[in-house]
């Protein structure tokens, strides 16, 4: 039996990707989830200890996450960021997509079922007519 299950990591990535997040965006967000009340520098060091990613890139991603409601900026001498978990909103959106897909499937199944019943009625009517014709022919013969 073939399994069509995604790992949680793949599912999470798929959902975030659907909301316009790149792999880098996801990594930065996960960095903020791992380091509470972090600065951009702390997350930069945490997710990229070799400093291969530019600070400005992390800063731009952080701004994007704030704008999308995934982080809250806490102003201070050094700004800190608190990760928000907008999973309820994501859940509501995903549930709506799921419900819409189910409705489409239901409509398609009902339309197919109706079409099949119409075909069965045609076959039944044809068979009844053939029997009636055969009986009439036998009676008249």
CSV table of N, CA and C in Angstrom, one decimal:
chain,number,residue,atom,x,y,z
A,1,UNK,N,0.8,-1.2,0.0
A,1,UNK,CA,0.0,0.0,0.0
A,1,UNK,C,0.9,1.2,0.0
A,2,UNK,N,0.6,2.1,-0.9
A,2,UNK,CA,1.5,3.3,-1.1
A,2,UNK,C,1.0,4.4,-0.1
A,3,UNK,N,2.0,5.0,0.5
A,3,UNK,CA,1.7,6.1,1.5
A,3,UNK,C,1.9,7.4,0.8
A,4,UNK,N,0.9,8.3,1.0
A,4,UNK,CA,0.9,9.6,0.4
A,4,UNK,C,1.0,10.7,1.5
A,5,UNK,N,1.7,10.3,2.6
A,5,UNK,CA,1.8,11.3,3.7
A,5,UNK,C,3.0,12.1,3.6
A,6,UNK,N,2.9,13.4,4.0
A,6,UNK,CA,4.0,14.3,4.0
A,6,UNK,C,4.5,14.3,5.4
A,7,UNK,N,5.8,14.6,5.5
A,7,UNK,CA,6.4,14.8,6.9
A,7,UNK,C,5.9,16.2,7.3
A,8,UNK,N,5.9,16.4,8.6
A,8,UNK,CA,5.5,17.7,9.1
A,8,UNK,C,6.3,18.8,8.5
A,9,UNK,N,7.6,18.5,8.4
A,9,UNK,CA,8.5,19.5,7.9
A,9,UNK,C,8.2,19.9,6.4
A,10,UNK,N,7.8,18.9,5.6
A,10,UNK,CA,7.4,19.1,4.2
A,10,UNK,C,6.1,19.9,4.2
A,11,UNK,N,5.2,19.5,5.1
A,11,UNK,CA,3.9,20.1,5.1
A,11,UNK,C,4.0,21.6,5.5
A,12,UNK,N,4.8,21.9,6.5
A,12,UNK,CA,5.0,23.2,7.0
A,12,UNK,C,5.7,24.1,5.9
A,13,UNK,N,6.7,23.5,5.2
A,13,UNK,CA,7.3,24.2,4.1
A,13,UNK,C,6.3,24.5,3.0
A,14,UNK,N,5.4,23.5,2.7
A,14,UNK,CA,4.5,23.7,1.6
A,14,UNK,C,3.5,24.9,2.0
A,15,UNK,N,3.1,24.9,3.2
A,15,UNK,CA,2.1,26.0,3.7
A,15,UNK,C,2.8,27.3,3.6
A,16,UNK,N,4.0,27.4,4.2
A,16,UNK,CA,4.7,28.7,4.1
A,16,UNK,C,5.0,29.1,2.7
A,17,UNK,N,5.4,28.2,1.9
A,17,UNK,CA,5.7,28.5,0.5
A,17,UNK,C,4.4,29.1,-0.2
A,18,UNK,N,3.3,28.5,0.1
A,18,UNK,CA,2.0,29.0,-0.5
A,18,UNK,C,1.7,30.4,-0.1
A,19,UNK,N,2.2,30.8,1.1
A,19,UNK,CA,2.0,32.2,1.5
A,19,UNK,C,3.2,33.1,1.1
A,20,UNK,N,3.9,32.7,0.1
A,20,UNK,CA,5.0,33.5,-0.5
A,20,UNK,C,6.3,33.5,0.2
A,21,UNK,N,6.5,32.6,1.1
A,21,UNK,CA,7.8,32.5,1.8
A,21,UNK,C,8.8,31.7,1.1
A,22,UNK,N,10.0,32.2,1.0
A,22,UNK,CA,11.1,31.4,0.4
A,22,UNK,C,11.7,30.5,1.5
A,23,UNK,N,12.6,29.7,1.1
A,23,UNK,CA,13.4,28.8,2.1
A,23,UNK,C,14.1,29.7,3.1
A,24,UNK,N,14.7,30.8,2.6
A,24,UNK,CA,15.4,31.7,3.5
A,24,UNK,C,14.4,32.4,4.5
A,25,UNK,N,13.2,32.8,4.1
A,25,UNK,CA,12.2,33.4,4.9
A,25,UNK,C,11.8,32.4,6.1
A,26,UNK,N,11.7,31.1,5.7
A,26,UNK,CA,11.3,30.1,6.6
A,26,UNK,C,12.4,29.9,7.7
A,27,UNK,N,13.6,29.9,7.2
A,27,UNK,CA,14.8,29.7,8.1
A,27,UNK,C,14.9,30.9,9.1
A,28,UNK,N,14.7,32.1,8.6
A,28,UNK,CA,14.7,33.3,9.5
A,28,UNK,C,13.6,33.2,10.5
A,29,UNK,N,12.4,32.8,10.1
A,29,UNK,CA,11.3,32.7,11.0
A,29,UNK,C,11.5,31.7,12.1
A,30,UNK,N,12.0,30.5,11.6
A,30,UNK,CA,12.4,29.4,12.6
A,30,UNK,C,13.5,29.9,13.5
A,31,UNK,N,14.4,30.7,13.1
A,31,UNK,CA,15.4,31.3,13.9
A,31,UNK,C,14.8,32.1,15.0
A,32,UNK,N,13.8,32.9,14.7
A,32,UNK,CA,13.1,33.8,15.7
A,32,UNK,C,12.3,32.9,16.7
A,33,UNK,N,11.8,31.8,16.2
A,33,UNK,CA,11.0,30.9,17.0
A,33,UNK,C,12.0,30.2,18.1
A,34,UNK,N,13.2,29.9,17.6
A,34,UNK,CA,14.2,29.2,18.5
A,34,UNK,C,14.8,30.2,19.5
A,35,UNK,N,14.9,31.5,19.2
A,35,UNK,CA,15.6,32.4,20.1
A,35,UNK,C,14.5,33.5,20.5
A,36,UNK,N,13.9,33.4,21.6
A,36,UNK,CA,12.9,34.3,22.0
A,36,UNK,C,13.4,35.7,22.2
A,37,UNK,N,12.6,36.7,21.8
A,37,UNK,CA,13.0,38.1,22.0
A,37,UNK,C,14.3,38.4,21.4
A,38,UNK,N,14.6,37.9,20.2
A,38,UNK,CA,15.9,38.0,19.6
A,38,UNK,C,16.0,39.3,18.8
A,39,UNK,N,17.3,39.7,18.6
A,39,UNK,CA,17.6,40.8,17.7
A,39,UNK,C,17.9,40.2,16.4
A,40,UNK,N,18.0,41.0,15.4
A,40,UNK,CA,18.3,40.5,14.0
A,40,UNK,C,19.7,39.9,14.1
A,41,UNK,N,20.6,40.5,14.8
A,41,UNK,CA,22.0,40.0,14.9
A,41,UNK,C,22.0,38.6,15.5
A,42,UNK,N,21.2,38.4,16.6
A,42,UNK,CA,21.2,37.1,17.2
A,42,UNK,C,20.7,36.0,16.3
A,43,UNK,N,19.6,36.3,15.6
A,43,UNK,CA,19.1,35.3,14.6
A,43,UNK,C,20.1,35.1,13.5
A,44,UNK,N,20.7,36.1,13.1
A,44,UNK,CA,21.7,36.0,12.0
A,44,UNK,C,22.8,35.1,12.4
A,45,UNK,N,23.3,35.2,13.7
A,45,UNK,CA,24.4,34.3,14.2
A,45,UNK,C,23.8,32.9,14.4
A,46,UNK,N,22.6,32.8,14.8
A,46,UNK,CA,22.0,31.5,15.1
A,46,UNK,C,21.8,30.7,13.8
A,47,UNK,N,21.3,31.3,12.8
A,47,UNK,CA,20.9,30.5,11.6
A,47,UNK,C,22.1,30.5,10.6
A,48,UNK,N,23.1,31.4,10.8
A,48,UNK,CA,24.2,31.4,9.8
A,48,UNK,C,25.5,31.7,10.6
A,49,UNK,N,26.0,30.7,11.3
A,49,UNK,CA,27.2,30.9,12.2
A,49,UNK,C,28.4,31.3,11.3
A,50,UNK,N,28.5,30.9,10.1
A,50,UNK,CA,29.6,31.2,9.2
A,50,UNK,C,29.5,32.6,8.6
A,51,UNK,N,28.4,33.3,8.8
A,51,UNK,CA,28.2,34.6,8.3
A,51,UNK,C,28.3,34.7,6.7
A,52,UNK,N,27.7,33.6,6.1
A,52,UNK,CA,27.7,33.6,4.6
A,52,UNK,C,26.6,34.4,4.1
A,53,UNK,N,25.5,34.6,4.8
A,53,UNK,CA,24.4,35.4,4.4
A,53,UNK,C,24.6,36.8,4.9
A,54,UNK,N,24.3,37.8,4.1
A,54,UNK,CA,24.4,39.2,4.5
A,54,UNK,C,23.4,39.6,5.5
A,55,UNK,N,23.8,40.4,6.4
A,55,UNK,CA,23.0,40.9,7.5
A,55,UNK,C,21.7,41.6,6.9
A,56,UNK,N,22.0,42.4,5.8
A,56,UNK,CA,20.9,43.2,5.2
A,56,UNK,C,19.8,42.2,4.7
A,57,UNK,N,20.2,41.0,4.2
A,57,UNK,CA,19.2,40.1,3.7
A,57,UNK,C,18.3,39.6,4.9
A,58,UNK,N,18.9,39.3,6.0
A,58,UNK,CA,18.2,38.9,7.2
A,58,UNK,C,17.3,40.0,7.7
A,59,UNK,N,17.8,41.2,7.6
A,59,UNK,CA,17.0,42.4,8.0
A,59,UNK,C,15.8,42.6,7.1
A,60,UNK,N,16.0,42.4,5.8
A,60,UNK,CA,14.9,42.5,4.9
A,60,UNK,C,13.8,41.5,5.1
A,61,UNK,N,14.3,40.2,5.3
A,61,UNK,CA,13.3,39.1,5.6
A,61,UNK,C,12.6,39.4,6.9
A,62,UNK,N,13.3,39.9,7.9
A,62,UNK,CA,12.6,40.2,9.2
A,62,UNK,C,11.5,41.3,9.0
A,63,UNK,N,11.8,42.3,8.2
A,63,UNK,CA,10.8,43.3,7.9
A,63,UNK,C,9.6,42.7,7.2
A,64,UNK,N,9.8,41.8,6.3
A,64,UNK,CA,8.8,41.1,5.6
A,64,UNK,C,7.9,40.3,6.6
A,65,UNK,N,8.6,39.6,7.5
A,65,UNK,CA,7.9,38.8,8.5
A,65,UNK,C,7.0,39.7,9.4
A,66,UNK,N,7.5,40.9,9.7
A,66,UNK,CA,6.7,41.8,10.6
A,66,UNK,C,5.5,42.3,9.8
A,67,UNK,N,5.7,42.6,8.5
A,67,UNK,CA,4.6,43.1,7.7
A,67,UNK,C,3.5,42.0,7.5
A,68,UNK,N,3.9,40.8,7.4
A,68,UNK,CA,3.0,39.7,7.2
A,68,UNK,C,2.4,39.2,8.5
A,69,UNK,N,2.8,39.7,9.7
A,69,UNK,CA,2.2,39.4,11.0
A,69,UNK,C,2.8,38.1,11.6
A,70,UNK,N,4.0,37.8,11.2
A,70,UNK,CA,4.6,36.6,11.8
A,70,UNK,C,5.6,37.0,12.9
A,71,UNK,N,6.0,38.2,12.9
A,71,UNK,CA,6.9,38.8,14.0
A,71,UNK,C,6.3,40.1,14.5
A,72,UNK,N,6.6,40.3,15.7
A,72,UNK,CA,6.2,41.6,16.3
A,72,UNK,C,7.5,42.4,16.7
A,73,UNK,N,7.6,43.6,16.2
A,73,UNK,CA,8.8,44.4,16.5
A,73,UNK,C,8.6,45.0,17.9
A,74,UNK,N,9.6,44.9,18.8
A,74,UNK,CA,9.6,45.5,20.1
A,74,UNK,C,10.7,46.6,20.0
A,75,UNK,N,10.3,47.9,19.9
A,75,UNK,CA,11.2,49.0,19.8
A,75,UNK,C,12.0,49.1,21.0
A,76,UNK,N,13.3,49.5,20.8
A,76,UNK,CA,14.2,49.7,21.9
A,76,UNK,C,15.5,50.3,21.4
A,77,UNK,N,16.5,50.4,22.3
A,77,UNK,CA,17.8,50.8,21.8
A,77,UNK,C,18.3,49.9,20.7
A,78,UNK,N,18.1,48.6,21.0
A,78,UNK,CA,18.2,47.6,20.0
A,78,UNK,C,16.9,46.9,19.8
A,79,UNK,N,16.3,47.0,18.6
A,79,UNK,CA,15.0,46.4,18.4
A,79,UNK,C,15.1,44.9,18.5
A,80,UNK,N,14.0,44.4,19.2
A,80,UNK,CA,13.9,42.9,19.3
A,80,UNK,C,12.6,42.5,18.6
A,81,UNK,N,12.5,41.2,18.4
A,81,UNK,CA,11.4,40.7,17.7
A,81,UNK,C,10.8,39.5,18.4
A,82,UNK,N,9.5,39.4,18.5
A,82,UNK,CA,8.8,38.3,19.1
A,82,UNK,C,8.1,37.6,18.0
A,83,UNK,N,8.3,36.3,17.9
A,83,UNK,CA,7.6,35.5,16.9
A,83,UNK,C,6.1,35.3,17.3
A,84,UNK,N,5.3,35.7,16.4
A,84,UNK,CA,3.9,35.4,16.5
A,84,UNK,C,3.6,34.1,15.8
A,85,UNK,N,2.6,33.5,16.3
A,85,UNK,CA,2.2,32.2,15.7
A,85,UNK,C,0.8,32.3,15.1
A,86,UNK,N,0.8,32.8,13.8
A,86,UNK,CA,-0.5,33.0,13.2
A,86,UNK,C,-1.1,31.7,12.6
A,87,UNK,N,-0.9,30.7,13.4
A,87,UNK,CA,-1.3,29.4,12.9
A,87,UNK,C,-2.9,29.3,12.8
A,88,UNK,N,-3.6,30.0,13.7
A,88,UNK,CA,-5.0,30.0,13.6
A,88,UNK,C,-5.5,30.6,12.3
A,89,UNK,N,-4.9,31.7,11.9
A,89,UNK,CA,-5.2,32.3,10.6
A,89,UNK,C,-4.9,31.4,9.4
A,90,UNK,N,-3.7,30.8,9.5
A,90,UNK,CA,-3.3,29.8,8.5
A,90,UNK,C,-4.2,28.6,8.5
A,91,UNK,N,-4.6,28.2,9.7
A,91,UNK,CA,-5.6,27.1,9.8
A,91,UNK,C,-6.9,27.4,9.1
A,92,UNK,N,-7.4,28.6,9.4
A,92,UNK,CA,-8.7,29.1,8.8
A,92,UNK,C,-8.5,29.1,7.3
A,93,UNK,N,-7.5,29.7,6.8
A,93,UNK,CA,-7.3,29.8,5.4
A,93,UNK,C,-7.1,28.4,4.7
A,94,UNK,N,-6.4,27.5,5.3
A,94,UNK,CA,-6.2,26.2,4.8
A,94,UNK,C,-7.5,25.4,4.9
A,95,UNK,N,-8.3,25.6,6.0
A,95,UNK,CA,-9.6,25.0,6.1
A,95,UNK,C,-10.5,25.4,5.0
A,96,UNK,N,-10.5,26.7,4.7
A,96,UNK,CA,-11.4,27.2,3.6
A,96,UNK,C,-11.0,26.6,2.3
A,97,UNK,N,-9.7,26.6,2.0
A,97,UNK,CA,-9.2,25.9,0.8
A,97,UNK,C,-9.7,24.5,0.7
A,98,UNK,N,-9.5,23.8,1.8
A,98,UNK,CA,-9.9,22.4,1.9
A,98,UNK,C,-11.4,22.2,1.7
A,99,UNK,N,-12.2,23.1,2.3
A,99,UNK,CA,-13.7,23.0,2.2
A,99,UNK,C,-14.1,23.3,0.7
A,100,UNK,N,-13.4,24.2,0.1
A,100,UNK,CA,-13.7,24.5,-1.3
A,100,UNK,C,-13.4,23.4,-2.2
A,101,UNK,N,-12.3,22.7,-1.9
A,101,UNK,CA,-11.9,21.5,-2.7
A,101,UNK,C,-12.9,20.4,-2.5
A,102,UNK,N,-13.3,20.2,-1.3
A,102,UNK,CA,-14.3,19.2,-1.0
A,102,UNK,C,-15.7,19.5,-1.7
A,103,UNK,N,-16.0,20.8,-1.7
A,103,UNK,CA,-17.3,21.2,-2.4
A,103,UNK,C,-17.2,20.9,-3.9
A,104,UNK,N,-16.0,21.2,-4.5
A,104,UNK,CA,-15.8,20.9,-5.9
A,104,UNK,C,-15.9,19.4,-6.2
A,105,UNK,N,-15.3,18.6,-5.4
A,105,UNK,CA,-15.4,17.1,-5.5
A,105,UNK,C,-16.8,16.7,-5.4
A,106,UNK,N,-17.5,17.2,-4.4
A,106,UNK,CA,-18.9,16.8,-4.2
A,106,UNK,C,-19.8,17.1,-5.4
A,107,UNK,N,-19.6,18.4,-5.9
A,107,UNK,CA,-20.4,18.8,-7.1
A,107,UNK,C,-20.0,17.9,-8.3
A,108,UNK,N,-18.8,17.6,-8.5
A,108,UNK,CA,-18.4,16.7,-9.6
A,108,UNK,C,-19.0,15.3,-9.4
A,109,UNK,N,-19.0,14.8,-8.2
A,109,UNK,CA,-19.5,13.4,-8.0
A,109,UNK,C,-21.0,13.4,-8.2
A,110,UNK,N,-21.7,14.5,-7.7
A,110,UNK,CA,-23.2,14.5,-7.9
A,110,UNK,C,-23.5,14.7,-9.4
A,111,UNK,N,-22.7,15.5,-10.1
A,111,UNK,CA,-23.0,15.7,-11.6
A,111,UNK,C,-22.7,14.3,-12.3
A,112,UNK,N,-21.7,13.7,-11.9
A,112,UNK,CA,-21.4,12.4,-12.6
A,112,UNK,C,-22.5,11.3,-12.3
A,113,UNK,N,-22.9,11.3,-11.0
A,113,UNK,CA,-24.0,10.4,-10.6
A,113,UNK,C,-25.3,10.7,-11.4
A,114,UNK,N,-25.6,12.0,-11.5
A,114,UNK,CA,-26.8,12.3,-12.2
A,114,UNK,C,-26.7,11.9,-13.7
A,115,UNK,N,-25.5,12.1,-14.3
A,115,UNK,CA,-25.3,11.7,-15.7
A,115,UNK,C,-25.5,10.2,-15.8
A,116,UNK,N,-24.9,9.4,-14.9
A,116,UNK,CA,-25.0,8.0,-14.9
A,116,UNK,C,-26.5,7.5,-14.8
A,117,UNK,N,-27.2,8.2,-13.9
A,117,UNK,CA,-28.6,7.8,-13.7
A,117,UNK,C,-29.4,8.1,-15.0
A,118,UNK,N,-29.1,9.2,-15.7
A,118,UNK,CA,-29.8,9.5,-16.9
A,118,UNK,C,-29.5,8.4,-18.0
A,119,UNK,N,-28.2,8.0,-18.0
A,119,UNK,CA,-27.9,6.9,-19.0
A,119,UNK,C,-28.6,5.6,-18.6
A,120,UNK,N,-28.7,5.3,-17.3
A,120,UNK,CA,-29.4,4.1,-16.9
A,120,UNK,C,-30.9,4.2,-17.3
A,121,UNK,N,-31.5,5.3,-17.1
A,121,UNK,CA,-32.9,5.5,-17.4
A,121,UNK,C,-33.1,5.3,-18.9
A,122,UNK,N,-32.1,5.8,-19.7
A,122,UNK,CA,-32.2,5.7,-21.2
A,122,UNK,C,-32.1,4.2,-21.5
A,123,UNK,N,-31.2,3.5,-20.9
A,123,UNK,CA,-31.1,2.0,-21.2
A,123,UNK,C,-32.3,1.3,-20.7
A,124,UNK,N,-32.9,1.7,-19.6
A,124,UNK,CA,-34.1,1.0,-19.1
A,124,UNK,C,-35.3,1.3,-20.0
A,125,UNK,N,-35.4,2.5,-20.5
A,125,UNK,CA,-36.5,2.9,-21.4
A,125,UNK,C,-36.3,2.1,-22.7
A,126,UNK,N,-35.1,2.0,-23.2
A,126,UNK,CA,-34.9,1.3,-24.5
A,126,UNK,C,-35.2,-0.2,-24.3
A,127,UNK,N,-34.8,-0.7,-23.1
A,127,UNK,CA,-35.1,-2.2,-22.9
A,127,UNK,C,-36.6,-2.4,-22.8
A,128,UNK,N,-37.3,-1.5,-22.1
A,128,UNK,CA,-38.7,-1.7,-22.0
A,128,UNK,C,-39.4,-1.6,-23.3
A,129,UNK,N,-39.0,-0.6,-24.1
A,129,UNK,CA,-39.5,-0.5,-25.5
A,129,UNK,C,-39.2,-1.8,-26.3
A,130,UNK,N,-38.0,-2.3,-26.2
A,130,UNK,CA,-37.7,-3.5,-27.0
A,130,UNK,C,-38.6,-4.7,-26.5
A,131,UNK,N,-38.8,-4.8,-25.2
A,131,UNK,CA,-39.6,-5.9,-24.7
A,131,UNK,C,-41.1,-5.7,-25.2
A,132,UNK,N,-41.6,-4.4,-25.0
A,132,UNK,CA,-43.0,-4.2,-25.5
A,132,UNK,C,-43.1,-4.5,-27.0
A,133,UNK,N,-42.1,-4.1,-27.8
A,133,UNK,CA,-42.2,-4.4,-29.2
A,133,UNK,C,-42.1,-5.8,-29.5
A,134,UNK,N,-41.3,-6.6,-28.8
A,134,UNK,CA,-41.2,-8.0,-29.0
A,134,UNK,C,-42.5,-8.7,-28.6
A,135,UNK,N,-43.1,-8.3,-27.5
A,135,UNK,CA,-44.4,-8.8,-27.0
A,135,UNK,C,-45.5,-8.5,-28.0
A,136,UNK,N,-45.6,-7.3,-28.5
A,136,UNK,CA,-46.6,-6.9,-29.5
A,136,UNK,C,-46.4,-7.7,-30.7
A,137,UNK,N,-45.2,-7.9,-31.2
A,137,UNK,CA,-44.9,-8.7,-32.4
A,137,UNK,C,-45.4,-10.1,-32.2
A,138,UNK,N,-45.1,-10.7,-31.0
A,138,UNK,CA,-45.5,-12.1,-30.7
A,138,UNK,C,-47.0,-12.2,-30.7
A,139,UNK,N,-47.7,-11.2,-30.1
A,139,UNK,CA,-49.1,-11.2,-29.9
A,139,UNK,C,-49.8,-11.1,-31.3
A,140,UNK,N,-49.3,-10.3,-32.2
A,140,UNK,CA,-49.8,-10.1,-33.5
A,140,UNK,C,-49.5,-11.2,-34.5
A,141,UNK,N,-48.5,-12.0,-34.1
A,141,UNK,CA,-48.1,-13.1,-35.0
A,141,UNK,C,-49.0,-14.3,-35.0
